[in-house]
Structures are given as structure tokens and as C-alpha cells.
Coordinates of C-alpha atoms and ligand atoms in Angstrom, one line a residue:
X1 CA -269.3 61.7 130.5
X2 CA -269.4 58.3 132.3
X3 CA -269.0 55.6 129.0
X4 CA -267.3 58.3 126.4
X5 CA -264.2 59.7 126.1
X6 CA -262.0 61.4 123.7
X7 CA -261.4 61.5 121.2
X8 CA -257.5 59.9 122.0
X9 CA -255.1 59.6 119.6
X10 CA -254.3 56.3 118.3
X11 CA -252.1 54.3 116.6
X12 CA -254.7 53.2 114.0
X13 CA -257.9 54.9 114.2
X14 CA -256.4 58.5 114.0
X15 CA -258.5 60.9 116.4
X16 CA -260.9 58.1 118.2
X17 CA -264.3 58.6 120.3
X18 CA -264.1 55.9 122.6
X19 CA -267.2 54.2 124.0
X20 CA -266.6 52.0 127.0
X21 CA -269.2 50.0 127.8
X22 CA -268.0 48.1 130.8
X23 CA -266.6 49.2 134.8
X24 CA -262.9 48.8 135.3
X25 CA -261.7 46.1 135.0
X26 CA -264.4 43.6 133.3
X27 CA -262.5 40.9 131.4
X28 CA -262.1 37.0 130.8
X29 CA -258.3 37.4 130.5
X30 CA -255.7 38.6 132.5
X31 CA -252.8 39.4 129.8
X32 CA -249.1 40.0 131.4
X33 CA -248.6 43.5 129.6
X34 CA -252.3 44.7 130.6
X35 CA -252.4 48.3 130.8
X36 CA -255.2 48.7 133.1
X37 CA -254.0 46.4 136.3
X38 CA -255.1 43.0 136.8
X39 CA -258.5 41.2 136.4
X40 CA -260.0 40.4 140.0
X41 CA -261.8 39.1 139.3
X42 CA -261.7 37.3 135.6
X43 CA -265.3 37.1 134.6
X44 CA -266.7 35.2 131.3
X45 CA -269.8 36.5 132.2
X46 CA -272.0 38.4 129.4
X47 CA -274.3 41.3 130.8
X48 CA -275.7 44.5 130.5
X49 CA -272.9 45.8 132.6
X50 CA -274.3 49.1 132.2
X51 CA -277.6 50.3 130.4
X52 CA -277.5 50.4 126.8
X53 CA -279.7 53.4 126.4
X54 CA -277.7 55.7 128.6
X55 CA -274.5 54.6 126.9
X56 CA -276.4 55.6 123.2
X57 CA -277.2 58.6 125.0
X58 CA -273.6 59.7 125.6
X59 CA -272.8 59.2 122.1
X60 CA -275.5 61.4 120.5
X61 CA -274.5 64.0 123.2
X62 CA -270.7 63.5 122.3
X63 CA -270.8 63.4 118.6
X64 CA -272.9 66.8 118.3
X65 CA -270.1 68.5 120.4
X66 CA -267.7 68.2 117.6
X67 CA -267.0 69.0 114.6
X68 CA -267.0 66.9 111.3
X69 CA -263.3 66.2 111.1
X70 CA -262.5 65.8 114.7
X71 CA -263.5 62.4 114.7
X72 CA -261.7 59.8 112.9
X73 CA -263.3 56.6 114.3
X74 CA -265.9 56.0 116.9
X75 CA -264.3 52.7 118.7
X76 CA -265.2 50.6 121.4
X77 CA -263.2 49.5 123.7
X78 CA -263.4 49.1 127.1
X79 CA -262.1 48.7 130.3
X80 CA -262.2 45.4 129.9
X81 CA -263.4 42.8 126.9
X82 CA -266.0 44.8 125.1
X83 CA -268.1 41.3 123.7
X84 CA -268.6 41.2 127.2
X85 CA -271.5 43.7 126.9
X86 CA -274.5 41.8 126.1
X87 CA -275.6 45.0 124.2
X88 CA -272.7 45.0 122.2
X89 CA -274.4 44.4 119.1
X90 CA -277.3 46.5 119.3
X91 CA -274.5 49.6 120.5
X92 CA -272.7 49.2 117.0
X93 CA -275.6 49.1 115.3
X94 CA -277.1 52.1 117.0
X95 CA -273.9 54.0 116.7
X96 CA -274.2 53.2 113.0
X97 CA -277.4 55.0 112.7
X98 CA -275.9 57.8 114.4
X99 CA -273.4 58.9 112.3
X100 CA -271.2 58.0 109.0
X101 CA -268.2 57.6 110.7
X102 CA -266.5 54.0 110.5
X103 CA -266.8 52.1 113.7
X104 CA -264.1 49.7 115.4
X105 CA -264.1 47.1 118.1
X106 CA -261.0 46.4 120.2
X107 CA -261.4 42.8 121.3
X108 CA -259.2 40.3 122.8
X109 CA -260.9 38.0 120.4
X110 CA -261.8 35.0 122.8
X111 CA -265.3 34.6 122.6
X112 CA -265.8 34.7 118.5
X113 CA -265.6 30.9 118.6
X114 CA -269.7 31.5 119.7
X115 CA -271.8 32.4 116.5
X116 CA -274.1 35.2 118.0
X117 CA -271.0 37.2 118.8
X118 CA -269.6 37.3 115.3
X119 CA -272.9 38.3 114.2
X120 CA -273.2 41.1 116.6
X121 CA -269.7 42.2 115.2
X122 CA -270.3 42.0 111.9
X123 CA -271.8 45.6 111.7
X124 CA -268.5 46.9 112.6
X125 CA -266.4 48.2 110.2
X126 CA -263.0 46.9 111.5
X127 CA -262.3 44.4 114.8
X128 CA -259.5 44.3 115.8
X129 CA -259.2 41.4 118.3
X130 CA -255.5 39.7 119.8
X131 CA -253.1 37.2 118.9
X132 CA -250.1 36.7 120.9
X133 CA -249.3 33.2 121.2
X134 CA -249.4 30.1 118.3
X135 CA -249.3 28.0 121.3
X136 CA -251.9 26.9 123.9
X137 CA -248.7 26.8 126.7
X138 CA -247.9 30.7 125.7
X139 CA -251.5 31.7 125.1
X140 CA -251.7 30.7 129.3
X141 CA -248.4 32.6 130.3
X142 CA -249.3 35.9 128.3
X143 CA -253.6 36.1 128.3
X144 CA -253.6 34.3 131.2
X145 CA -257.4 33.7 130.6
X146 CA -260.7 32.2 132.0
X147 CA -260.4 28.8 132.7
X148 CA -263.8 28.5 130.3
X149 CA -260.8 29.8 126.8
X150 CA -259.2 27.8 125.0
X151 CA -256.5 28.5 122.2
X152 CA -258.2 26.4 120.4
X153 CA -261.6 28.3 120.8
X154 CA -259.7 31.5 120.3
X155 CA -258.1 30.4 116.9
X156 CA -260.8 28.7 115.6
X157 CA -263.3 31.3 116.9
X158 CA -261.4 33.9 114.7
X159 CA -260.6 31.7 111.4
X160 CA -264.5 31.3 112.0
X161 CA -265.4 35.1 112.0
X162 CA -262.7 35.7 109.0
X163 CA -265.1 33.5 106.6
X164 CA -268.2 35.6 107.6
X165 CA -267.0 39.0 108.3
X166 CA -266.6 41.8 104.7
X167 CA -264.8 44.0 107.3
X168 CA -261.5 44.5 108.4
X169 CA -260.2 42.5 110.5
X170 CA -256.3 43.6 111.7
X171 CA -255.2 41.3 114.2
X172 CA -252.8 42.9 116.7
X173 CA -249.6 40.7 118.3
X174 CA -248.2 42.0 121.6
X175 CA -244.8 41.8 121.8
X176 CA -242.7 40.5 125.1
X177 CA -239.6 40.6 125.6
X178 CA -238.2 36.9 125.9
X179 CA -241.7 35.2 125.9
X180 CA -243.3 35.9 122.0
X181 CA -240.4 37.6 120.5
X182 CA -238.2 35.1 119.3
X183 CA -238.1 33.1 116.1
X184 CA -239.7 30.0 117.4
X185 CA -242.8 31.6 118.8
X186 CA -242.7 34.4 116.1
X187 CA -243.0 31.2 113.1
X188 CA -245.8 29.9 115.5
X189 CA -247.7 32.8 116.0
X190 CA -247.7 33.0 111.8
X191 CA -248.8 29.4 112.0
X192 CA -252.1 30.1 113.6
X193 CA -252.4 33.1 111.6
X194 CA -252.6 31.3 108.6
X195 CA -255.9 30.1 108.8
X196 CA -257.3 33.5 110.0
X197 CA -256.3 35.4 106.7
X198 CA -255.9 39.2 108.2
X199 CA -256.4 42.1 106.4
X200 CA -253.4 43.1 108.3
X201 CA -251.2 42.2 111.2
X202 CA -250.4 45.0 113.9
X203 CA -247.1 44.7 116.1
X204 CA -247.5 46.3 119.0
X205 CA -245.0 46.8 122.1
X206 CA -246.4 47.7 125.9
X207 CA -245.8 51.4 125.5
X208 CA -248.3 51.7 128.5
X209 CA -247.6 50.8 132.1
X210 CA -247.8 46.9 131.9
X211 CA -249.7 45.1 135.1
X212 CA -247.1 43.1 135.6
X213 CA -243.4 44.6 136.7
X214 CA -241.8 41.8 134.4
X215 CA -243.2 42.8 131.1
X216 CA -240.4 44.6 129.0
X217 CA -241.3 45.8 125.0
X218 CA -238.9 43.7 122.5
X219 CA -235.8 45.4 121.5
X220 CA -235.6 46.5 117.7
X221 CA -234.0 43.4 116.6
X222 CA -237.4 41.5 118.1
X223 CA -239.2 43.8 116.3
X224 CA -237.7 43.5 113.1
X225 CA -237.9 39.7 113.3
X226 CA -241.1 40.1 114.0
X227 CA -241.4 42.0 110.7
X228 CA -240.1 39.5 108.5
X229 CA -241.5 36.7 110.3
X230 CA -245.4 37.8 110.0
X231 CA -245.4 38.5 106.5
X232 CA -246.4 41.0 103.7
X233 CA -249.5 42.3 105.8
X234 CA -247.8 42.9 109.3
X235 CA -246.5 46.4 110.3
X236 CA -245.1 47.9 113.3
X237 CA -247.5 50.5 115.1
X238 CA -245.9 52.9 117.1
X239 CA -246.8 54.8 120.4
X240 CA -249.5 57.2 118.5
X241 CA -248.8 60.7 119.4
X242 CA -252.0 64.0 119.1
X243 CA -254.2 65.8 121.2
X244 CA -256.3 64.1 124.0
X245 CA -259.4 65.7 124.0
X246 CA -260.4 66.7 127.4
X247 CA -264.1 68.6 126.9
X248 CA -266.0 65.6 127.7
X249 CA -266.1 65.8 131.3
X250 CA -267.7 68.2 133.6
X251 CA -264.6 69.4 135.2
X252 CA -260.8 69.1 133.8
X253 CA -260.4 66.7 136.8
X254 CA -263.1 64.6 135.7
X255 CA -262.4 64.4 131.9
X256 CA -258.5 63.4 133.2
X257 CA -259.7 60.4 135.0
X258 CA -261.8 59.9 132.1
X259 CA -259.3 59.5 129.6
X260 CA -256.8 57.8 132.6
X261 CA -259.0 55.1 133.3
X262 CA -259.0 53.5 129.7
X263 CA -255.4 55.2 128.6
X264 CA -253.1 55.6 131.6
X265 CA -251.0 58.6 130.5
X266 CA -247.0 59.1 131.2
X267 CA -246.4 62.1 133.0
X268 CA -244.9 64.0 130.3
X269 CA -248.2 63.4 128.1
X270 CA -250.6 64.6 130.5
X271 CA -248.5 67.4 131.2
X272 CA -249.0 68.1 127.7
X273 CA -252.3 67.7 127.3
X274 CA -252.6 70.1 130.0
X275 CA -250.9 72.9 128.1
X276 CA -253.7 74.6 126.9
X277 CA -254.5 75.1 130.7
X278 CA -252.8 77.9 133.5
X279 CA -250.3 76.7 135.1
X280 CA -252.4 77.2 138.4
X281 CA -255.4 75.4 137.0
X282 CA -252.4 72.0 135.9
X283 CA -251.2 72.4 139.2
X284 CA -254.2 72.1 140.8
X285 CA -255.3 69.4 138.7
X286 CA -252.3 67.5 139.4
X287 CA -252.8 68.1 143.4
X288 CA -255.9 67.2 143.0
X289 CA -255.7 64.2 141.2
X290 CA -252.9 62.6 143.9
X291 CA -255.7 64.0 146.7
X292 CA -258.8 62.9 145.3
X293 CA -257.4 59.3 145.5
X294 CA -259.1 59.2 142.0
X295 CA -255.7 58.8 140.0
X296 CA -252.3 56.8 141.0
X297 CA -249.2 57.3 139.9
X298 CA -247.6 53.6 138.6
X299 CA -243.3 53.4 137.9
X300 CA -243.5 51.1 134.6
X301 CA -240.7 50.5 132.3
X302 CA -238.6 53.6 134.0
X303 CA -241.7 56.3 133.7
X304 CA -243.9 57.3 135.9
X305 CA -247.9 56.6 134.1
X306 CA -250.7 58.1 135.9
X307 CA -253.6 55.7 135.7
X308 CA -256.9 55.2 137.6
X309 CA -256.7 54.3 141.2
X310 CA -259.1 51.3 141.3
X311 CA -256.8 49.8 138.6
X312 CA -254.6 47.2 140.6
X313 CA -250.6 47.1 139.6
X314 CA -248.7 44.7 142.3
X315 CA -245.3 46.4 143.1
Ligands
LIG1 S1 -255.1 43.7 127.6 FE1 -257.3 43.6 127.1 S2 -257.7 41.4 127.1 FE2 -255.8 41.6 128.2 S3 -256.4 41.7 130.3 FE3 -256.3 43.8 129.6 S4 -258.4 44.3 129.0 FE4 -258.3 42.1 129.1

């Protein structure tokens, strides 16, 4: 399958059919701990990156290939900023008619200062865009974004969508080491979230190969700062563990660099995934993969990821 994959396991939609509606890597920022390489370029620009209809088509297709109860959420979230979709709206809705399963939008967030977008959200049933700075100094060093964002668009885009959206809306908060981890930026970070009124704060660490060499998770004492600092409706997420689900694809090398091109995989994990498999078919999967020149393999944080090889990771 070309815009589905999955379902993944994650850390808060349980087993989750992604729908990625955009090519790798289609975004307006260009955040430090970016899991999918860098943005080159960063684009603001809103199309129909791919056609809407095939994309709906892929979902039917993948939703009647499982069973109730392997599916926890169908998400979006792309290889990129999913509101950059200009279809984005009509896909949740569509997916909505498809099936009764709640739907979620991974967002960075940054374009819900305009009013169509939050409408076109609004049928979701949870968003789940990105704060990671209180500042418009640290919001540059960590998103890095489109010269056309602004903190203040991004803060004021999502205290906007808070007083117009009934669904959940769980703001996530990346932690890096030395840059939003310390009390200062922690009590600014609850600062701006003031306004926005969560339904819940997610801490997250880079547990994925961060684009930049640099990036290094917060130790525990960060993240229990973080804790306390964020309030009642914060809570640490940790690196979600469960089955990758690798029937989507028409071969197993396909539905790898399916699932590696949104979700770069530690080695150990894909290993794992692969268990199910002889090891003659993993080994020549593996081979493959290195071959092809479909997959890299990218040295982050002392592990060795195996990620997509368009996806750009300076040394
Ligand atoms: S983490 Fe998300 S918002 Fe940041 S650069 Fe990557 S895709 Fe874009």
C-alpha cells in the first residue's frame, strides 16, 4: 500500500492504521529531533500532494483486511505536516463514514492560527499537534520553521482551535536535552499552555533516530521536572512497544519500507517484527533492504535505526 500502513504500535493510540497523505518529507518545520531527516525543502505550501480518492481507496481496502479489534485508531500522520494536505478535511470526514473507529491527527500545530484548518480538524476525534518552546527564540532553535510561522501564530492558532474544538486535544512537548528541559523553559512552556487548556499534556523524549546528531532525550531528572512543572494533565509517554503489522504491502520488502519511511525502526525492533518470518526469508530481507538502496541504516543516540533512504540525516 502506497498512503497506509500498519497498524504500528503507539504510545497513545494503541494498535494505529496510519494514513499518510503526503511524500517524504513535506513539512513547514524542520524540528532538531525530527525523526524522518531534514526538510529540503521546508514548504508552507497546501496541495493535493497526492489524490484524495486513491488515498480513501487504501483505507476501505485496509480496514476490510482486519479484523474488528485489530485497530485501535485510524491516524493521520504523515511524512511530513499532515494540514498540509489540502484534502485533509474531506479525508477525516470520509474516513469517518468508513468506519466507527475514533480518528487522530498528528500535527505540528502551526497552521491552526487559519480558520478553515480548525474546521477541517474539527471532525477528528483527537489532534494532537506540538508544543515545545514558550518562547519565540526556542520555538526557532527546536522547529526551526518556515519563515511564514510565528510563535505567536502557533500559540494563538491553538488557544483558537481549543475554544472551537469538543475533541481531544493532547498537546505533545518534545523534550531536549539542555535546550527545553530545564526549569526556566519548562515554567515557560506551561506559560503558553495556559491559554490552550489541554485535555492532556504528552512528554515525549526522541526515542527515534533524531535528524540532527546533537539531539539527546532528557535524563530522568528532566523528565520528572518536567512532570511537576506541566501540571495535573501532563504524563510521560514512553517508547510504545507491540506488533508492527507488516501485511499491507505486496512483498515483506515493501511493507518494511512502508512502515520505515514514517517509523524508522531500531534494529533490534525490526528484527523482531521479523520473527514470524524464516530466518532465510529475514536475511534476505535484510540484504535486500541494504541492496535495494530503498532503506539506510542511521547511528542515533548509540543504535543503529533503519530508516528510508530518501530521508536525509547529516553525519
Ligand atoms: S517532527 Fe514533525 S513537524 Fe517536526 S520536522 Fe518532523 S515532520 Fe515536521
Amino acid at each position: 500500500m502506497k498512503y497506509v500502513f500498519g497498524p504500528v504500535p503507539s504510545r497513545r493510540l494503541g494498535q494505529s492504521l496510519g494514513i499518510d497523505p503526503l511524500p517524504l518529507k513535506t513539512c513547514n518545520w524542520n524540528c532538531v529531533y525530527c525523526q524522518l531527516g531534514r526538510s529540503l525543502p521546508l514548504t508552507n505550501q497546501r496541495r493535493e500532494y497526492f489524490p484524495r480518492k486513491e488515498i480513501i481507496t487504501e483505507v476501505e481496502q485496509a480496514l476490510k483486511a482486519h479484523a474488528p479489534g485489530d485497530i485501535d485508531w485510524v491516524t493521520f500522520v504523515g511524512s511530513g505536516e499532515t494540514t498540509l494536505h489540502a484534502s485533509l478535511g474531506w479525508l477525516i470526514r470520509q474516513v469517518k463514514e468508513l468506519t466507527h473507529l475514533p480518528v487522530a491527527v498528528i500535527t505540528n500545530g502551526s497552521l491552526l492560527y487559519l480558520p478553515e484548518i480548525r474546521r477541517e480538524l474539527s471532525a477528528a476525534d483527537a489532534v494532537l499537534p506540538s508544543l515545545d518552546a514558550g518562547n519565540a527564540r526556542l520555538y526557532r532553535k527546536i522547529n526551526r520553521p518556515h519563515p511564514e510561522m510565528s510563535f505567536k501564530r502557533l500559540t494563538e492558532g491553538l488557544a483558537a482551535f481549543r475554544n472551537e474544538y469538543q475533541g481531544k486535544l493532547w498537546v505533545e512537548v518534545m523534550l531536549v536535552r539542555g535546550l527545553n528541559d530545564t526549569e526556566e523553559a519548562l515554567h515557560e512552556i506551561a506559560a503558553a499552555l495556559d491559554p490552550i487548556r489541554p485535555d492532556e499534556v504528552h512528554i515525549l523524549q526522541p526515542d527515534r533516530p533524531p535528524v540532527e546528531p546533537w539531539v539527546q532525550p532528557p535524563d530522568e531528572e528532566g523528565l520528572l521536572r518536567a512532570r511537576a512543572i506541566l501540571g495535573e494533565v501532563a504524563r510521560l509517554i514512553h517508547p510504545a512497544c507491540g506488533s508492527f503489522d507488516l501485511s499491507g504491502g505486496e512483498s515483506l520488502l515493501e511493507a518494511v519500507i512502508g512502515i520505515i519511511t514514517r517509523h524508522p525502526m531500531r534494529e533490534d525492533e525490526l528484527i523482531e517484527t521479523l520473527k514470524h518470518y524464516s530466518p532465510a526469508d529475514v536475511l534476505a530481507t535484510l540484504t535486500e533492504l541494504e541492496k535495494s538502496g530503498k532503506a539506510q541504516v542511521v547511528e542515533r543516540l548509540g543504535t543503529r535505526f533503519w530508516s528510508a533512504s530518501p530521508a536525509h540525516y547529516p553525519e
